[in-house]
Short mmCIF file of C-alpha atoms in Angstrom, two decimals:
data_model
loop_
_atom_site.label_atom_id
_atom_site.label_comp_id
_atom_site.label_asym_id
_atom_site.label_seq_id
_atom_site.Cartn_x
_atom_site.Cartn_y
_atom_site.Cartn_z
CA UNK A 1 54.88 4.76 172.01
CA UNK A 2 56.01 3.72 168.29
CA UNK A 3 56.82 7.34 167.61
CA UNK A 4 56.84 8.55 163.36
CA UNK A 5 56.03 5.46 160.75
CA UNK A 6 56.33 4.91 157.67
CA UNK A 7 55.14 2.30 154.91
CA UNK A 8 56.58 0.33 152.83
CA UNK A 9 60.00 0.39 154.12
CA UNK A 10 61.31 -0.46 149.97
CA UNK A 11 59.74 -0.54 147.38
CA UNK A 12 60.29 -0.44 143.24
CA UNK A 13 57.93 0.83 140.27
CA UNK A 14 57.54 1.51 136.93
CA UNK A 15 56.78 4.23 135.94
CA UNK A 16 53.76 5.86 135.26
CA UNK A 17 52.60 3.80 138.31
CA UNK A 18 51.52 5.47 141.31
CA UNK A 19 51.53 4.90 144.41
CA UNK A 20 51.48 5.84 148.18
CA UNK A 21 53.78 6.44 150.82
CA UNK A 22 51.75 6.24 154.20
CA UNK A 23 53.03 7.71 157.19
CA UNK A 24 51.49 7.81 160.67
CA UNK A 25 52.44 9.38 164.26
CA UNK A 26 51.17 8.47 167.09
CA UNK A 27 52.62 11.90 169.27
CA UNK A 28 49.67 14.57 168.72
CA UNK A 29 52.28 16.62 166.80
CA UNK A 30 50.56 18.90 164.21
CA UNK A 31 52.95 19.97 161.60
CA UNK A 32 54.17 16.53 159.47
CA UNK A 33 56.19 16.73 156.80
CA UNK A 34 57.53 15.05 154.12
CA UNK A 35 61.61 15.77 152.10
CA UNK A 36 63.10 13.18 149.97
CA UNK A 37 66.89 12.54 150.59
CA UNK A 38 69.10 12.43 147.97
CA UNK A 39 73.19 11.88 147.68
CA UNK A 40 75.43 15.05 147.85
CA UNK A 41 71.83 17.06 148.56
CA UNK A 42 70.48 16.71 151.97
CA UNK A 43 66.99 16.86 152.76
CA UNK A 44 64.35 18.72 150.66
CA UNK A 45 60.71 19.82 151.18
CA UNK A 46 58.43 17.87 149.26
CA UNK A 47 55.07 18.76 151.60
CA UNK A 48 54.31 19.97 154.66
CA UNK A 49 51.33 21.15 156.90
CA UNK A 50 50.15 22.41 159.37
CA UNK A 51 47.17 20.17 160.99
CA UNK A 52 44.40 18.38 159.46
CA UNK A 53 42.93 19.47 156.31
CA UNK A 54 45.76 21.93 156.08
CA UNK A 55 48.39 21.25 153.40
CA UNK A 56 51.11 23.94 152.11
CA UNK A 57 53.81 22.85 148.95
CA UNK A 58 57.68 22.82 149.80
CA UNK A 59 60.68 23.14 147.88
CA UNK A 60 60.25 20.38 145.81
CA UNK A 61 56.38 19.50 146.13
CA UNK A 62 56.20 19.09 142.10
CA UNK A 63 54.95 15.67 141.29
CA UNK A 64 53.91 15.11 144.72
CA UNK A 65 49.95 15.02 145.74
CA UNK A 66 49.08 15.00 149.56
CA UNK A 67 46.37 15.28 152.42
CA UNK A 68 45.84 15.22 155.99
CA UNK A 69 42.43 14.28 157.25
CA UNK A 70 43.53 13.35 160.93
CA UNK A 71 46.24 14.81 162.94
CA UNK A 72 48.15 11.14 162.88
CA UNK A 73 48.22 10.39 159.38
CA UNK A 74 50.01 12.15 156.38
CA UNK A 75 50.00 9.89 153.34
CA UNK A 76 52.31 11.14 149.90
CA UNK A 77 50.87 9.98 146.10
CA UNK A 78 52.74 10.01 143.57
CA UNK A 79 50.47 10.18 140.59
CA UNK A 80 52.37 8.95 137.62
CA UNK A 81 56.17 7.93 139.49
CA UNK A 82 59.02 8.59 137.21
CA UNK A 83 62.74 8.14 137.66
CA UNK A 84 63.56 10.89 139.12
CA UNK A 85 61.54 10.32 141.42
CA UNK A 86 63.81 7.58 142.68
CA UNK A 87 65.14 8.38 146.17
CA UNK A 88 64.83 7.79 150.15
CA UNK A 89 61.24 9.12 151.24
CA UNK A 90 61.76 10.41 156.06
CA UNK A 91 58.11 12.00 157.19
CA UNK A 92 58.65 13.97 159.78
CA UNK A 93 57.23 15.02 163.03
CA UNK A 94 56.92 17.97 165.23
CA UNK A 95 54.92 20.29 167.79
CA UNK A 96 55.04 23.72 167.03
CA UNK A 97 58.25 25.72 166.93
CA UNK A 98 60.03 22.47 167.60
CA UNK A 99 62.53 20.05 166.58
CA UNK A 100 60.82 17.00 164.31
CA UNK A 101 60.71 12.91 164.46
CA UNK A 102 61.41 11.15 161.40
CA UNK A 103 60.93 7.46 160.35
CA UNK A 104 63.20 5.54 159.28
CA UNK A 105 62.43 5.99 155.04
CA UNK A 106 60.89 4.84 152.42
CA UNK A 107 63.34 3.82 149.84
CA UNK A 108 61.86 3.67 146.67
CA UNK A 109 63.30 3.06 143.21
CA UNK A 110 61.50 3.22 140.07
CA UNK A 111 62.66 1.59 136.94
CA UNK B 1 70.86 27.31 145.58
CA UNK B 2 71.81 25.94 149.24
CA UNK B 3 70.27 27.71 151.87
CA UNK B 4 72.39 26.12 154.16
CA UNK B 5 76.53 24.74 153.39
CA UNK B 6 77.92 22.67 155.39
CA UNK B 7 81.80 21.87 155.22
CA UNK B 8 83.53 19.74 155.01
CA UNK B 9 81.15 16.56 152.79
CA UNK B 10 83.34 14.13 153.81
CA UNK B 11 85.84 13.32 156.66
CA UNK B 12 87.36 10.28 157.73
CA UNK B 13 89.66 9.85 160.88
CA UNK B 14 91.41 7.55 163.09
CA UNK B 15 90.02 6.72 166.39
CA UNK B 16 90.63 9.77 169.58
CA UNK B 17 91.10 12.23 166.40
CA UNK B 18 89.22 15.83 166.70
CA UNK B 19 87.25 17.42 164.02
CA UNK B 20 84.78 19.66 163.71
CA UNK B 21 82.62 20.22 161.18
CA UNK B 22 80.85 23.46 159.49
CA UNK B 23 76.97 24.80 159.05
CA UNK B 24 76.87 28.19 157.38
CA UNK B 25 74.12 30.25 155.68
CA UNK B 26 74.46 33.82 153.95
CA UNK B 27 71.33 34.71 156.12
CA UNK B 28 70.80 34.97 159.74
CA UNK B 29 67.84 32.19 161.25
CA UNK B 30 66.89 32.05 164.44
CA UNK B 31 67.67 29.10 165.57
CA UNK B 32 69.87 25.82 164.16
CA UNK B 33 69.45 22.19 164.93
CA UNK B 34 72.15 19.84 164.43
CA UNK B 35 70.75 15.80 163.56
CA UNK B 36 72.41 12.97 163.41
CA UNK B 37 71.21 10.17 160.86
CA UNK B 38 73.19 6.86 160.48
CA UNK B 39 72.49 4.31 157.31
CA UNK B 40 69.06 3.24 157.41
CA UNK B 41 67.26 5.44 159.69
CA UNK B 42 66.04 9.39 159.32
CA UNK B 43 67.80 11.52 161.24
CA UNK B 44 67.67 12.00 164.91
CA UNK B 45 68.35 15.57 166.94
CA UNK B 46 71.07 15.94 168.40
CA UNK B 47 70.73 20.07 169.94
CA UNK B 48 69.12 22.88 169.23
CA UNK B 49 70.65 26.28 169.65
CA UNK B 50 68.57 29.58 169.41
CA UNK B 51 70.92 32.31 171.14
CA UNK B 52 74.15 33.89 169.01
CA UNK B 53 77.16 33.41 170.90
CA UNK B 54 75.13 30.04 172.61
CA UNK B 55 77.96 27.15 173.19
CA UNK B 56 76.19 23.72 174.30
CA UNK B 57 77.81 20.75 174.99
CA UNK B 58 76.43 17.06 175.05
CA UNK B 59 79.40 14.42 176.03
CA UNK B 60 82.16 15.24 173.53
CA UNK B 61 80.40 16.72 171.56
CA UNK B 62 80.13 20.88 171.34
CA UNK B 63 77.70 22.69 169.10
CA UNK B 64 78.20 26.48 168.78
CA UNK B 65 75.96 29.42 167.59
CA UNK B 66 77.76 32.46 165.74
CA UNK B 67 77.29 35.92 167.17
CA UNK B 68 75.76 36.63 164.36
CA UNK B 69 73.81 33.59 163.92
CA UNK B 70 74.21 33.07 160.56
CA UNK B 71 76.61 29.89 161.44
CA UNK B 72 77.48 26.89 163.50
CA UNK B 73 80.03 24.26 164.31
CA UNK B 74 79.94 21.20 165.83
CA UNK B 75 83.00 20.31 167.51
CA UNK B 76 83.69 16.06 168.55
CA UNK B 77 87.11 15.71 170.77
CA UNK B 78 88.51 11.87 171.14
CA UNK B 79 86.30 10.25 168.57
CA UNK B 80 84.93 6.91 168.93
CA UNK B 81 83.05 4.17 165.43
CA UNK B 82 80.15 4.99 166.95
CA UNK B 83 80.37 8.88 166.50
CA UNK B 84 80.05 7.54 162.44
CA UNK B 85 77.19 8.90 160.64
CA UNK B 86 75.57 12.00 158.38
CA UNK B 87 75.84 15.49 160.65
CA UNK B 88 72.42 17.05 159.41
CA UNK B 89 72.66 20.86 160.34
CA UNK B 90 68.68 22.25 160.07
CA UNK B 91 67.15 25.92 160.16
CA UNK B 92 63.27 26.85 160.38
CA UNK B 93 61.60 29.16 159.31
CA UNK B 94 58.79 30.87 161.60
CA UNK B 95 58.34 26.83 162.76
CA UNK B 96 56.66 25.59 159.45
CA UNK B 97 59.70 24.59 157.24
CA UNK B 98 62.88 23.16 157.72
CA UNK B 99 65.86 23.38 155.45
CA UNK B 100 68.49 21.45 155.80
CA UNK B 101 72.30 21.30 154.81
CA UNK B 102 73.60 19.19 152.58
CA UNK B 103 75.91 17.14 155.94
CA UNK B 104 78.62 15.78 156.59
CA UNK B 105 79.57 12.66 156.06
CA UNK B 106 81.89 11.34 159.33
CA UNK B 107 83.53 7.71 159.59
CA UNK B 108 85.96 6.94 162.51
CA UNK B 109 87.76 4.40 161.42
CA UNK B 110 88.88 2.10 164.60
#
C-alpha cells in the first residue's frame, strides 16, 4: 500500500517554463488537495477536489491548474513558472470529513 | 490574515523538559487536527479533537480542545529527541477545505 505518491521529488525550472507535478493515491479517497509550504507561512491550500471531475480553488490558486479525471490522480500544472512559485508542494488525500494523508512533497525551485 | 495562529513559532528545549504549544483561532470550528512533520516528509496526523473541553492523550502527548472550540493546546511531558519536528494544527470547514496554522518548530536537545 503506497499511500500518496508524489513525483518528482525535486525539480528546478527556469522562469516561464511549464511543468506538471504528479500525485497518485491508492486508498480510494474521494478528497484530494494540493498545498504549498513556505517558511513562516504554514501550509496553504492551492486547489482541491471532492471527487473525479470536480475541482475547486483554495486560498492561493493563481498560476496553477488542476484536473481530476480519475479518483487516483490529481496533477498540478504550472503553465508559466515564476520565482514566487519556488516552494515545497504537498499533495494530500482523505475520505470526507476525515484527516488527510500526505505525500512526501515536491521541492520546486524556479530560477 | 492567518486563520489559525500557533505559538511559539520556535522552541528549543533540553531532553526531559515539559512544553506546551498553542493553536488559536478567532472563529469557532467543529474539529481540529494536530500533525507532526519531520524534515523531508509530509505531515502525519497525531490526533483529531471534536468536542469542546475534550482531552486526548497519546503516550507523553496531551491534546486539549478549548471549551469554546476556538483554541487547542498540545502538551509534551518529558520531551525526547524523537519529538523534534514541526507541529501543525489544522481546522476544516465542512471537510472540504483544510486551514493550517503556521506551525511550531520544536527541537529537543539530547
